[in-house]
Coordinates of C-alpha atoms in Angstrom, one line a residue:
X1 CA 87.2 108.8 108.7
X2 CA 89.9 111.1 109.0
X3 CA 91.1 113.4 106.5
X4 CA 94.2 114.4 107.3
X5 CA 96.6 111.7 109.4
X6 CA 97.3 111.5 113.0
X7 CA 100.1 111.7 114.9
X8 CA 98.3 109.0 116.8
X9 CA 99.0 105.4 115.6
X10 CA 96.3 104.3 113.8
X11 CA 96.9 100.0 112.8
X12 CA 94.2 99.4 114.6
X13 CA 92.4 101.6 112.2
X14 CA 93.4 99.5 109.3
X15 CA 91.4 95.9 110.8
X16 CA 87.9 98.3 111.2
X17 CA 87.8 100.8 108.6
X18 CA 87.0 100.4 104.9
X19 CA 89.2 102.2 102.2
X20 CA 86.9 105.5 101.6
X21 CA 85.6 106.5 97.7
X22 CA 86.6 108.6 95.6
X23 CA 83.7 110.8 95.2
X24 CA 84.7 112.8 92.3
X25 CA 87.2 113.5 89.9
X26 CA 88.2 115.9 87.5
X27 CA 90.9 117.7 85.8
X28 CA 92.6 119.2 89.3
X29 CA 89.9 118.2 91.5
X30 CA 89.8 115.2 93.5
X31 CA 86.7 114.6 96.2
X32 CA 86.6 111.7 98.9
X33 CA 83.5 110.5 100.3
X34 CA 83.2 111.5 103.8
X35 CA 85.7 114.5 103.5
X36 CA 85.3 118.1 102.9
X37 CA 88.6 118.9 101.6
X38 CA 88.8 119.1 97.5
X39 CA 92.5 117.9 96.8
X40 CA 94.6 118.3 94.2
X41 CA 96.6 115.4 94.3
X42 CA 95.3 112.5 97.1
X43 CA 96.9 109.6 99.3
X44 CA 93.7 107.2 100.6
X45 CA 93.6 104.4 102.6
X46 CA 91.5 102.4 104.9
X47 CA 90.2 104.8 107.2
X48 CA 91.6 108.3 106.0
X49 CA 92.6 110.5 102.8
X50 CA 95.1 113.6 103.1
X51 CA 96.8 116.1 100.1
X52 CA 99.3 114.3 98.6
X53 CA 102.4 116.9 98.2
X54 CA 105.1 116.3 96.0
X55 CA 106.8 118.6 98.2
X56 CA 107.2 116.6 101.0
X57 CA 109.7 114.0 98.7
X58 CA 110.9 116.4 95.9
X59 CA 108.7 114.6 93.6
X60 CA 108.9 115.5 89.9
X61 CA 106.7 114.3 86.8
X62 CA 110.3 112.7 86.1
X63 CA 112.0 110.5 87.7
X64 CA 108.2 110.2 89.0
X65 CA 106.7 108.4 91.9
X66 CA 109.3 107.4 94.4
X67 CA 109.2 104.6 97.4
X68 CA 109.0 107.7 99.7
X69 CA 105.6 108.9 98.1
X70 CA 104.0 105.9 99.3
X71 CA 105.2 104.5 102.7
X72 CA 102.8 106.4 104.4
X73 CA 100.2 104.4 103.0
X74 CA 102.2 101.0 102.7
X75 CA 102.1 101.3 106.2
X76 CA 98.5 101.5 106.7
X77 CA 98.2 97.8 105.7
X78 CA 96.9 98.4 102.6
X79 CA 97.4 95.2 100.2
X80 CA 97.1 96.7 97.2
X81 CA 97.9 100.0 96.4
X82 CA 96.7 102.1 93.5
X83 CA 98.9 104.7 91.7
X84 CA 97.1 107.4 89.3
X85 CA 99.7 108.8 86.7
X86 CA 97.7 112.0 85.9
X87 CA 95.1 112.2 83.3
X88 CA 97.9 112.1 80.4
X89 CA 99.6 109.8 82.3
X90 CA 102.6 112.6 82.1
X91 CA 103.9 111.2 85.9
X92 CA 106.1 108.2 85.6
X93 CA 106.0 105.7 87.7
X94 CA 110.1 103.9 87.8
X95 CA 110.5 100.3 88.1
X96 CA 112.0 100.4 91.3
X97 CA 108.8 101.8 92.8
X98 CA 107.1 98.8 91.9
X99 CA 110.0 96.7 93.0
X100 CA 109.2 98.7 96.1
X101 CA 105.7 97.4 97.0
X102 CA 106.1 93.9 95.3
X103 CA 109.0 93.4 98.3
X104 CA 106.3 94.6 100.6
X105 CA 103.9 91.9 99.5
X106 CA 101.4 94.5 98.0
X107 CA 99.8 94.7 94.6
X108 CA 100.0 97.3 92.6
X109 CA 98.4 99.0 89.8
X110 CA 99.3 101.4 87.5
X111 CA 96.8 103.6 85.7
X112 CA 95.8 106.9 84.0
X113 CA 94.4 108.5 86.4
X114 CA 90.6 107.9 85.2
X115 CA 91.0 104.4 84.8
X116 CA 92.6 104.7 88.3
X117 CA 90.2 105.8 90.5
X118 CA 87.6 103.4 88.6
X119 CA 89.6 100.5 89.6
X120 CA 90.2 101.9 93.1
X121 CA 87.1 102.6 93.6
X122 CA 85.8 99.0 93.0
X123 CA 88.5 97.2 95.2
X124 CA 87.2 99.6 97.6
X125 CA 83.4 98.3 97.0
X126 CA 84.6 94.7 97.5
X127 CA 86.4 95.5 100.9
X128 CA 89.5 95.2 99.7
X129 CA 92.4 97.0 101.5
X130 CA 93.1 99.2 99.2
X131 CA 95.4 102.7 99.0
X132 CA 96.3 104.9 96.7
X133 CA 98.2 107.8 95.2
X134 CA 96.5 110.1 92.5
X135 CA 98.0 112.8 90.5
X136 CA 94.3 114.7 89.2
X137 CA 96.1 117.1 86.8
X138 CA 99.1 116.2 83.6

């Protein structure tokens, strides 16, 4: 599994590898099975994990999570994706982000972050393809 991505392709990744678990979560902490880094905020998918940072995309709690915050992991194959709003669900999460991955033919849920990682987590179990964003703080 890797932890960080590659600037190797990696599709072929996507038919062999299983969407890794969260191992842990708590109020700024977020642990993946299989990785040694302790993130803040998370992007998984089959095969890997990496920080997710809002820096990258100018994300704000407000207008929230954008398109941009999740192609990287649309294009893993994922075919549902999971999106953690925080543990007080303070990051929103716009309509045209779900728009976004409906168009892509993905599912997509939208939790507190908890309740996230719970649901992740069991997709995961089941073999599902399944991604996800997580905000572990607000």
């Amino acid at each position: 599994m890797r932890c960080e991505p590659s600037s190797l392709p990696i599709l072929w990744f996507n038919s062999v590898m299983s969407s890794p678990e969260i191992a842990s979560l708590s109020w700024g902490q977020m642990k993946v099975k299989g990785c040694s880094t302790t993130y803040k905020d998370c992007k998984v998918w089959p095969g890997g994990s990496r920080t997710w940072d809002w820096r990258e995309t100018g994300t704000n709690h407000s207008p929230g999570v954008q398109p941009a915050d999740l192609e990287e992991v649309v294009k893993k194959g994922v075919k549902t994706l999971v999106i953690g709003r925080g543990m007080s669900e303070a990051l929103q999460v716009p309509p045209s982000t779900v728009d976004y991955l409906k168009k892509n033919g993905i599912d997509v849920l939208v939790l507190q972050t908890e309740k996230a990682v719970l649901e992740y987590n069991a997709l995961a179990a089941q073999g599902v393809k399944v991604g996800g964003v997580f905000h572990s703080t607000c």
